[in-house]
PDB file of C-alpha atoms in Angstrom:
ATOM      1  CA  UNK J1336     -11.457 -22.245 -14.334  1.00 45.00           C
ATOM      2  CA  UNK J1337     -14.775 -22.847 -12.557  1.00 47.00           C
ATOM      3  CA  UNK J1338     -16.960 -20.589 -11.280  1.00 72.00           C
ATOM      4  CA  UNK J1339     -16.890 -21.015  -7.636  1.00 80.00           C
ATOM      5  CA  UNK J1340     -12.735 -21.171  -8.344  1.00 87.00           C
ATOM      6  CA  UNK J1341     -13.241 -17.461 -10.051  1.00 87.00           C
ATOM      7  CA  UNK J1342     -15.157 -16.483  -6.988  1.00 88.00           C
ATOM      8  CA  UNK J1343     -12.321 -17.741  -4.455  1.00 91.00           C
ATOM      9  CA  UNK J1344      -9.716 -16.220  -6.063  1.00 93.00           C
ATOM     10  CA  UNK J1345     -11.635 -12.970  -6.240  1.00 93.00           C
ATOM     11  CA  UNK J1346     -12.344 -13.236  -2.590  1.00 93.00           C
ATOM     12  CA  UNK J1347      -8.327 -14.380  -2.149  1.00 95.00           C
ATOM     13  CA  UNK J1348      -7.565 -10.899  -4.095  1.00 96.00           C
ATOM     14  CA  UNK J1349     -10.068  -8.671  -2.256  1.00 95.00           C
ATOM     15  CA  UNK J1350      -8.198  -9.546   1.120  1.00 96.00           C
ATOM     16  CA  UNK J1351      -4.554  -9.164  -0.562  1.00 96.00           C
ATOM     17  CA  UNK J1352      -4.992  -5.984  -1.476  1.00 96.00           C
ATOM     18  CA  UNK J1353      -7.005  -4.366   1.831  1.00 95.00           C
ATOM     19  CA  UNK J1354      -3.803  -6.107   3.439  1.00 97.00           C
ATOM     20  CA  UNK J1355      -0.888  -4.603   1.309  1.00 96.00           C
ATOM     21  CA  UNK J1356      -2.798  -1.300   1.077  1.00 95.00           C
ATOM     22  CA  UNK J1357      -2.608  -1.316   4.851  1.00 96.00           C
ATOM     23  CA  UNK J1358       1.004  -1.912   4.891  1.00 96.00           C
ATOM     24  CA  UNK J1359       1.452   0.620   2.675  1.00 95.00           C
ATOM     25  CA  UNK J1360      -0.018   3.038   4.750  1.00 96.00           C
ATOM     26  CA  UNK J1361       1.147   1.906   7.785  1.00 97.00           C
ATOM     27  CA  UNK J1362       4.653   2.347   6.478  1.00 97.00           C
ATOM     28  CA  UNK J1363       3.842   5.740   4.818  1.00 96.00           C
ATOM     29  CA  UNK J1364       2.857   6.920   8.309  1.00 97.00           C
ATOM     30  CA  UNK J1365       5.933   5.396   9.882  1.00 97.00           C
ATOM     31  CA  UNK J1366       8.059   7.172   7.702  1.00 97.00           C
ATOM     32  CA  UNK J1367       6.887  10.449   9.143  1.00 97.00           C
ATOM     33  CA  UNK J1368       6.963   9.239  12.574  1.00 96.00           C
ATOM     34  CA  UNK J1369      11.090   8.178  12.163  1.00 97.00           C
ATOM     35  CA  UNK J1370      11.442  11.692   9.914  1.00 97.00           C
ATOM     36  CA  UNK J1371      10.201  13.365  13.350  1.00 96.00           C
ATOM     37  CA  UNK J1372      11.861  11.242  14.988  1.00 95.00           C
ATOM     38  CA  UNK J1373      15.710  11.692  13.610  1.00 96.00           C
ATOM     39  CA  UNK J1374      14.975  15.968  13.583  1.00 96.00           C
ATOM     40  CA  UNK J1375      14.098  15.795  17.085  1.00 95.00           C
ATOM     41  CA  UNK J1376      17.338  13.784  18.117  1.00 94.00           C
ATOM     42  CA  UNK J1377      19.493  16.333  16.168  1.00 94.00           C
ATOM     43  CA  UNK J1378      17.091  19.403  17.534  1.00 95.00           C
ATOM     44  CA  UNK J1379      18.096  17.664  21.383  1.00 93.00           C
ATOM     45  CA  UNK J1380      21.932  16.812  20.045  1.00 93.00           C
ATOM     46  CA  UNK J1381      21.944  13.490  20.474  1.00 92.00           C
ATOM     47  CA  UNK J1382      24.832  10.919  20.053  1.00 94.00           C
ATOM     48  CA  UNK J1383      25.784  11.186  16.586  1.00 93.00           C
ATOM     49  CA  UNK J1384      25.665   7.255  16.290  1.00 95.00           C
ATOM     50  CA  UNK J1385      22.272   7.357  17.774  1.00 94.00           C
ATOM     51  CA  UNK J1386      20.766   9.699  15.313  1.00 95.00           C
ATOM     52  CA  UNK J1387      22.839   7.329  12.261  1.00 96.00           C
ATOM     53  CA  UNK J1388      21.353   4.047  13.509  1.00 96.00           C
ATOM     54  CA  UNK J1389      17.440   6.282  13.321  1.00 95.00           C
ATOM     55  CA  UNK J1390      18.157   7.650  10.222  1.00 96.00           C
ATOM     56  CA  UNK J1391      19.393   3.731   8.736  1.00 97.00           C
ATOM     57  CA  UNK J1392      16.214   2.632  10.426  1.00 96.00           C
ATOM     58  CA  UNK J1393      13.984   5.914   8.297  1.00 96.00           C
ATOM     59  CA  UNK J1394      15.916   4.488   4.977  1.00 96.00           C
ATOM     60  CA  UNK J1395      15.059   0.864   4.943  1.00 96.00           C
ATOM     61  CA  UNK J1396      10.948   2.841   6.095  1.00 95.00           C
ATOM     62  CA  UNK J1397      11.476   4.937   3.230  1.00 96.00           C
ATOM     63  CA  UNK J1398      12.629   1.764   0.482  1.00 95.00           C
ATOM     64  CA  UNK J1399       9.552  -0.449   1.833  1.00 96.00           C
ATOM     65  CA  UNK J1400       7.315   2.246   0.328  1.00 95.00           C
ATOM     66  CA  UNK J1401       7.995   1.800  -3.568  1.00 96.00           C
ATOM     67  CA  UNK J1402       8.115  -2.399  -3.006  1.00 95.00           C
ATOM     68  CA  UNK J1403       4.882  -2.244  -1.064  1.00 96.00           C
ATOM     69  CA  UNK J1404       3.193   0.137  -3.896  1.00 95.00           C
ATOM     70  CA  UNK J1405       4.472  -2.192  -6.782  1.00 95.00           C
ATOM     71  CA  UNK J1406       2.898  -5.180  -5.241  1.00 96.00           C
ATOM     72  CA  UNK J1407      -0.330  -3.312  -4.615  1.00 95.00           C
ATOM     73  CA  UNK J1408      -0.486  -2.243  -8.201  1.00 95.00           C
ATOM     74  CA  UNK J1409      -0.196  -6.157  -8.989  1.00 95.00           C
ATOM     75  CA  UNK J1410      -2.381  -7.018  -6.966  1.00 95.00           C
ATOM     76  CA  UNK J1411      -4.589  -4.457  -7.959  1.00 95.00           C
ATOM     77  CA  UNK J1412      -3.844  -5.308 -12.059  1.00 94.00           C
ATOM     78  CA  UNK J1413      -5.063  -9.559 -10.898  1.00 94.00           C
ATOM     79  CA  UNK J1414      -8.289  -7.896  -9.043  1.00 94.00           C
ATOM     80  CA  UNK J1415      -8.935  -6.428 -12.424  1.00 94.00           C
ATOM     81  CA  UNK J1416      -8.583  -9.368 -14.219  1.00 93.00           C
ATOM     82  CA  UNK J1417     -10.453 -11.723 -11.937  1.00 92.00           C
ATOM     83  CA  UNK J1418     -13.061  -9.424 -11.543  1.00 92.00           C
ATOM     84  CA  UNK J1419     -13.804  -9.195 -15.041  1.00 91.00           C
ATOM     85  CA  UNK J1420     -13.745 -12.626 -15.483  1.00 90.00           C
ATOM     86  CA  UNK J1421     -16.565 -13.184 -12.462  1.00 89.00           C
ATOM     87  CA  UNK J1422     -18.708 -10.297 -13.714  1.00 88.00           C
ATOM     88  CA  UNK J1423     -18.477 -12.294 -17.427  1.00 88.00           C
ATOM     89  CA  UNK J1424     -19.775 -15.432 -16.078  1.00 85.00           C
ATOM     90  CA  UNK J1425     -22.298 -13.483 -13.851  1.00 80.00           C
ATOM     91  CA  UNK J1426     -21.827 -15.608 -10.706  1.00 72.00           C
ATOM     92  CA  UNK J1427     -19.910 -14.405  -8.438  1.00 72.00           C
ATOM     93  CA  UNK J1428     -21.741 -13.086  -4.915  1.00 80.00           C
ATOM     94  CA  UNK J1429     -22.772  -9.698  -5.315  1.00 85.00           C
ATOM     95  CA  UNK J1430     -21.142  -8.355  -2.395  1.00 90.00           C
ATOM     96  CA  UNK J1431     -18.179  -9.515  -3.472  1.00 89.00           C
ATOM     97  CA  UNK J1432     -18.364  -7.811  -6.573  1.00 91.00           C
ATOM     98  CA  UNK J1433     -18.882  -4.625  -5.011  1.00 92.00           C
ATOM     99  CA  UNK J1434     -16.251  -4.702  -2.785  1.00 93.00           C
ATOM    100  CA  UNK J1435     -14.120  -5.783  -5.714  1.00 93.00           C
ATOM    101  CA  UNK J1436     -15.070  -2.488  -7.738  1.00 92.00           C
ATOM    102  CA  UNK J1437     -15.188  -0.516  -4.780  1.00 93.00           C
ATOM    103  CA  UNK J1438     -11.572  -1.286  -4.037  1.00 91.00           C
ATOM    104  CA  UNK J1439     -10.529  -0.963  -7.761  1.00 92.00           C
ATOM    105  CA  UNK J1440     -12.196   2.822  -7.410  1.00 91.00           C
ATOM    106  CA  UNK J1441     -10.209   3.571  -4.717  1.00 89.00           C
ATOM    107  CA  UNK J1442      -7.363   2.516  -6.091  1.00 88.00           C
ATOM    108  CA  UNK J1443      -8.092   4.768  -9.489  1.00 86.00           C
ATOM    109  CA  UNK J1444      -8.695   7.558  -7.058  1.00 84.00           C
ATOM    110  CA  UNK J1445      -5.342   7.016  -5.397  1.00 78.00           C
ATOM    111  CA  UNK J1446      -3.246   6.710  -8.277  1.00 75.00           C
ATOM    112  CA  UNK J1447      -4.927  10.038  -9.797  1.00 72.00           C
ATOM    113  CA  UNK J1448      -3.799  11.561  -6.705  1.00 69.00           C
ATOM    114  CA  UNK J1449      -0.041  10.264  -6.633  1.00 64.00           C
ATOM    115  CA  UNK J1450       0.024  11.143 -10.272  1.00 48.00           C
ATOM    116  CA  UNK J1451      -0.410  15.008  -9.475  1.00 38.00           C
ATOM    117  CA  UNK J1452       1.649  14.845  -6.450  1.00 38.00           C
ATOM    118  CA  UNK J1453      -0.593  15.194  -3.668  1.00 35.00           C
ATOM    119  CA  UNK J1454      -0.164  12.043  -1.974  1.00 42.00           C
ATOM    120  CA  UNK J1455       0.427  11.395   1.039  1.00 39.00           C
ATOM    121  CA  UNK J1456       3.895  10.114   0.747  1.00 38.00           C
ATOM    122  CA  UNK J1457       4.957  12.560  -2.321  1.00 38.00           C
ATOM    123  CA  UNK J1458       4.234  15.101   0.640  1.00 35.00           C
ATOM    124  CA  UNK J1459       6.309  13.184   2.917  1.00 36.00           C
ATOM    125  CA  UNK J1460       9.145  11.699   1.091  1.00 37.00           C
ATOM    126  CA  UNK J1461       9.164  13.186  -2.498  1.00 38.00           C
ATOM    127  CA  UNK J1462      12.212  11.143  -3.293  1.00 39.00           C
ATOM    128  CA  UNK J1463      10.255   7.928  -3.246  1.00 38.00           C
ATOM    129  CA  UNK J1464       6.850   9.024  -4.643  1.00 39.00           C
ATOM    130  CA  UNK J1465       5.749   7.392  -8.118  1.00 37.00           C
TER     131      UNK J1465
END
């Protein structure tokens, strides 16, 4: 692969994973919102149907959390890969680069805090955390 292809592809990675990391928090944060949500139609006594069709609605939140880590972890894993291979050939635009390992910190910081626990969603929805 070229050069300039190993710097698009980096660049192509970069943005994949700032946009599945923002899904994935988006759709932490949504779980808590339906969570407080569903106890707040039971707390008022709501329809019984209405508070099934909320809590359906909190499950398929809840299942789009482990798919939407898995493919960040890919993503994160090609990142890796890419970036090693641009940092070998020496290259690649520098801010790129940082950005790149920038992101890939990050990511090490976040998995060091799922691994103990204290993530955000383990806090939220222990049943789906890593």
């Amino acid at each position: 692969m070229a050069s300039a292809d190993d710097a698009k592809q980096l660049k192509i990675l970069v943005g994949c994973c700032k946009r599945v990391k923002k899904e994935l928090v988006y759709y932490e944060k949504d779980v808590v919102k339906q969570k407080a949500k569903v106890e707040k139609m039971k707390a008022d006594g709501k329809d019984a149907s209405d508070i099934k069709q909320q809590e359906e609605v909190l499950a398929e939140t809840q299942a789009m959390v482990p798919d939407t880590q898995s493919r960040l972890e890919e993503y994160y894993a090609k990142l890796e890969e890419c970036l090693a291979v641009v940092k070998e050939n020496g290259d690649g635009p520098t801010e790129l680069v940082q950005e790149a390992e920038s992101l890939l910190n990050r990511a090490t910081e976040d998995r060091g805090a799922n691994a103990v626990g204290s993530g955000f969603i383990s806090m939220v929805c222990p049943s789906t955390s890593p």
